[in-house]
PDB file of C-alpha atoms in Angstrom:
ATOM      1  CA  GLN A 112     -19.356  -5.280   3.830  1.00  0.00           C
ATOM      2  CA  VAL A 113     -15.665  -4.913   3.024  1.00  0.00           C
ATOM      3  CA  GLN A 114     -13.633  -2.955   5.537  1.00  0.00           C
ATOM      4  CA  VAL A 115     -10.095  -1.748   4.882  1.00  0.00           C
ATOM      5  CA  VAL A 116      -8.131  -0.281   7.844  1.00  0.00           C
ATOM      6  CA  GLU A 117      -4.702   1.229   7.594  1.00  0.00           C
ATOM      7  CA  SER A 118      -2.346   1.948  10.505  1.00  0.00           C
ATOM      8  CA  GLY A 119       1.280   2.731  11.306  1.00  0.00           C
ATOM      9  CA  GLY A 120       1.496   6.268   9.944  1.00  0.00           C
ATOM     10  CA  ALA A 121       3.759   8.638  11.947  1.00  0.00           C
ATOM     11  CA  LEU A 122       6.075  11.470  11.976  1.00  0.00           C
ATOM     12  CA  VAL A 123       9.635  10.257  11.144  1.00  0.00           C
ATOM     13  CA  GLN A 124      12.937  11.813  10.274  1.00  0.00           C
ATOM     14  CA  ALA A 125      14.518  11.674   6.825  1.00  0.00           C
ATOM     15  CA  ARG A 126      16.478   8.396   6.258  1.00  0.00           C
ATOM     16  CA  GLY A 127      14.308   6.747   8.836  1.00  0.00           C
ATOM     17  CA  SER A 128      12.043   3.727   8.495  1.00  0.00           C
ATOM     18  CA  LEU A 129       8.361   3.081   9.009  1.00  0.00           C
ATOM     19  CA  ARG A 130       6.012   0.050   8.470  1.00  0.00           C
ATOM     20  CA  LEU A 131       2.456   0.514   7.497  1.00  0.00           C
ATOM     21  CA  SER A 132      -0.199  -2.145   8.008  1.00  0.00           C
ATOM     22  CA  CYS A 133      -3.612  -2.776   6.468  1.00  0.00           C
ATOM     23  CA  THR A 134      -6.205  -5.187   7.730  1.00  0.00           C
ATOM     24  CA  VAL A 135      -9.102  -6.301   5.469  1.00  0.00           C
ATOM     25  CA  SER A 136     -12.369  -7.949   6.430  1.00  0.00           C
ATOM     26  CA  GLY A 137     -15.462  -8.797   4.384  1.00  0.00           C
ATOM     27  CA  LEU A 138     -13.672 -10.541   1.527  1.00  0.00           C
ATOM     28  CA  THR A 139     -11.389 -13.459   1.090  1.00  0.00           C
ATOM     29  CA  PHE A 140      -8.150 -11.586   1.486  1.00  0.00           C
ATOM     30  CA  GLY A 141      -5.919 -14.252   0.146  1.00  0.00           C
ATOM     31  CA  GLN A 142      -7.768 -14.117  -3.275  1.00  0.00           C
ATOM     32  CA  HIS A 143      -7.282 -10.407  -3.975  1.00  0.00           C
ATOM     33  CA  THR A 144      -4.382  -8.335  -5.225  1.00  0.00           C
ATOM     34  CA  MET A 145      -3.639  -5.551  -2.822  1.00  0.00           C
ATOM     35  CA  GLY A 146      -2.080  -2.131  -3.255  1.00  0.00           C
ATOM     36  CA  TRP A 147      -0.715   0.955  -1.542  1.00  0.00           C
ATOM     37  CA  PHE A 148      -1.370   4.428  -2.844  1.00  0.00           C
ATOM     38  CA  ARG A 149      -0.469   7.870  -1.567  1.00  0.00           C
ATOM     39  CA  GLN A 150      -1.615  11.423  -1.919  1.00  0.00           C
ATOM     40  CA  ALA A 151       0.080  14.576  -0.890  1.00  0.00           C
ATOM     41  CA  PRO A 152      -1.696  17.865  -0.588  1.00  0.00           C
ATOM     42  CA  GLY A 153      -2.171  19.431  -4.013  1.00  0.00           C
ATOM     43  CA  ASN A 154      -0.984  16.331  -5.782  1.00  0.00           C
ATOM     44  CA  GLU A 155      -2.799  13.583  -7.559  1.00  0.00           C
ATOM     45  CA  ARG A 156      -3.004  10.161  -5.983  1.00  0.00           C
ATOM     46  CA  GLU A 157      -0.043   8.009  -6.871  1.00  0.00           C
ATOM     47  CA  GLY A 158       0.161   4.240  -6.980  1.00  0.00           C
ATOM     48  CA  VAL A 159       3.039   3.210  -4.810  1.00  0.00           C
ATOM     49  CA  SER A 160       3.055  -0.576  -4.862  1.00  0.00           C
ATOM     50  CA  CYS A 161       0.910  -3.662  -5.208  1.00  0.00           C
ATOM     51  CA  ILE A 162       1.228  -7.379  -4.585  1.00  0.00           C
ATOM     52  CA  LYS A 163      -0.363 -10.360  -6.216  1.00  0.00           C
ATOM     53  CA  TRP A 164      -3.037 -12.265  -4.264  1.00  0.00           C
ATOM     54  CA  ASN A 165      -0.529 -15.110  -3.626  1.00  0.00           C
ATOM     55  CA  GLY A 166       2.365 -12.788  -2.876  1.00  0.00           C
ATOM     56  CA  SER A 167       4.391 -14.135  -5.816  1.00  0.00           C
ATOM     57  CA  THR A 168       4.954 -10.869  -7.579  1.00  0.00           C
ATOM     58  CA  ALA A 169       4.966  -7.223  -6.798  1.00  0.00           C
ATOM     59  CA  TYR A 170       4.937  -3.883  -8.538  1.00  0.00           C
ATOM     60  CA  TYR A 171       6.775  -0.660  -7.349  1.00  0.00           C
ATOM     61  CA  ALA A 172       6.638   2.831  -8.586  1.00  0.00           C
ATOM     62  CA  ASP A 173       9.986   4.182  -9.711  1.00  0.00           C
ATOM     63  CA  SER A 174       9.953   6.706  -6.919  1.00  0.00           C
ATOM     64  CA  VAL A 175      10.038   3.953  -4.182  1.00  0.00           C
ATOM     65  CA  LYS A 176      11.813   1.198  -5.907  1.00  0.00           C
ATOM     66  CA  GLY A 177      14.649  -0.091  -3.724  1.00  0.00           C
ATOM     67  CA  ARG A 178      13.428   1.719  -0.653  1.00  0.00           C
ATOM     68  CA  PHE A 179       9.937   0.267  -0.016  1.00  0.00           C
ATOM     69  CA  THR A 180       8.920  -3.375   0.326  1.00  0.00           C
ATOM     70  CA  ILE A 181       5.326  -4.654   0.092  1.00  0.00           C
ATOM     71  CA  SER A 182       4.337  -7.876   1.777  1.00  0.00           C
ATOM     72  CA  ARG A 183       1.269  -9.790   2.891  1.00  0.00           C
ATOM     73  CA  ASP A 184       0.242 -12.298   5.475  1.00  0.00           C
ATOM     74  CA  ASN A 185      -2.843 -14.026   4.099  1.00  0.00           C
ATOM     75  CA  ALA A 186      -3.340 -15.954   7.294  1.00  0.00           C
ATOM     76  CA  LYS A 187      -3.762 -12.647   9.137  1.00  0.00           C
ATOM     77  CA  ASN A 188      -5.679 -10.790   6.386  1.00  0.00           C
ATOM     78  CA  THR A 189      -2.889  -8.124   6.568  1.00  0.00           C
ATOM     79  CA  LEU A 190      -0.924  -6.129   4.083  1.00  0.00           C
ATOM     80  CA  TYR A 191       2.296  -4.382   4.974  1.00  0.00           C
ATOM     81  CA  LEU A 192       4.463  -1.645   3.468  1.00  0.00           C
ATOM     82  CA  GLN A 193       7.965  -1.416   4.882  1.00  0.00           C
ATOM     83  CA  MET A 194       9.351   2.027   4.057  1.00  0.00           C
ATOM     84  CA  ASP A 195      13.093   2.591   4.391  1.00  0.00           C
ATOM     85  CA  SER A 196      15.446   5.481   3.594  1.00  0.00           C
ATOM     86  CA  LEU A 197      12.442   7.826   3.832  1.00  0.00           C
ATOM     87  CA  LYS A 198      12.587  11.233   2.139  1.00  0.00           C
ATOM     88  CA  PRO A 199      10.571  14.386   2.827  1.00  0.00           C
ATOM     89  CA  GLU A 200       8.851  13.863  -0.562  1.00  0.00           C
ATOM     90  CA  ASP A 201       7.442  10.581   0.814  1.00  0.00           C
ATOM     91  CA  THR A 202       5.132  12.748   3.017  1.00  0.00           C
ATOM     92  CA  ALA A 203       1.568  11.949   2.149  1.00  0.00           C
ATOM     93  CA  MET A 204      -1.645  10.185   3.169  1.00  0.00           C
ATOM     94  CA  TYR A 205      -1.139   6.482   2.451  1.00  0.00           C
ATOM     95  CA  TYR A 206      -4.075   4.332   1.357  1.00  0.00           C
ATOM     96  CA  CYS A 207      -4.542   0.659   1.132  1.00  0.00           C
ATOM     97  CA  ALA A 208      -6.814  -0.845  -1.528  1.00  0.00           C
ATOM     98  CA  ALA A 209      -8.151  -4.139  -2.678  1.00  0.00           C
ATOM     99  CA  ASP A 210      -8.762  -5.454  -6.245  1.00  0.00           C
ATOM    100  CA  ARG A 211     -12.407  -5.906  -7.023  1.00  0.00           C
ATOM    101  CA  ALA A 212     -11.569  -9.066  -8.854  1.00  0.00           C
ATOM    102  CA  GLN A 213     -10.177 -12.327  -7.508  1.00  0.00           C
ATOM    103  CA  PHE A 214      -6.922 -13.925  -8.619  1.00  0.00           C
ATOM    104  CA  GLY A 215      -5.736 -10.919 -10.566  1.00  0.00           C
ATOM    105  CA  GLY A 216      -2.193  -9.865 -11.441  1.00  0.00           C
ATOM    106  CA  SER A 217       0.188  -7.319  -9.826  1.00  0.00           C
ATOM    107  CA  TRP A 218       0.543  -4.779 -12.672  1.00  0.00           C
ATOM    108  CA  LEU A 219      -0.802  -1.884 -10.664  1.00  0.00           C
ATOM    109  CA  PRO A 220      -2.074   0.259 -13.597  1.00  0.00           C
ATOM    110  CA  GLY A 221      -4.159  -2.651 -14.676  1.00  0.00           C
ATOM    111  CA  VAL A 222      -5.859  -3.431 -11.365  1.00  0.00           C
ATOM    112  CA  ASP A 223      -9.401  -2.285 -10.595  1.00  0.00           C
ATOM    113  CA  PHE A 224      -8.999  -1.331  -6.936  1.00  0.00           C
ATOM    114  CA  GLY A 225     -12.527  -1.059  -5.636  1.00  0.00           C
ATOM    115  CA  TYR A 226     -12.159  -1.166  -1.881  1.00  0.00           C
ATOM    116  CA  TRP A 227     -10.337   1.575  -0.050  1.00  0.00           C
ATOM    117  CA  GLY A 228      -9.363   2.454   3.477  1.00  0.00           C
ATOM    118  CA  GLN A 229      -9.426   5.897   5.065  1.00  0.00           C
ATOM    119  CA  GLY A 230      -5.706   6.407   4.988  1.00  0.00           C
ATOM    120  CA  THR A 231      -2.836   6.817   7.506  1.00  0.00           C
ATOM    121  CA  GLN A 232      -0.629   9.941   7.476  1.00  0.00           C
ATOM    122  CA  VAL A 233       3.093   9.761   6.972  1.00  0.00           C
ATOM    123  CA  HIS A 234       5.159  12.850   7.568  1.00  0.00           C
ATOM    124  CA  VAL A 235       8.907  12.800   6.923  1.00  0.00           C
ATOM    125  CA  SER A 236      10.866  15.738   8.319  1.00  0.00           C
ATOM    126  CA  SER A 237      14.168  16.815   6.859  1.00  0.00           C
TER     127      SER A 237
END
């Protein structure tokens, strides 16, 4: 059984930084593209970023490009999202997800994310 667990969400002031973590068990982490998504109340879920199984390439949504950095440590089965220069509009529940397939690419819209965590809340105050 695949388990995906996010952590690191918090209340932070605008222009601050936060790092989210996601640990995965039940699959060979280093063989799966991983992604971060977010959903604010009343909004649709938005793909934020994803990173290829080997960490060689990454995708970022325009809304976070230049401010967020995705990374992974395959030895620790852990995915990270470093969020800098946070804005109030970054407030959302953040979800981590794993590609169903192995050895896929990092073009987020084309990835079939089949394993999801329960989310971690980020609130950015102005």
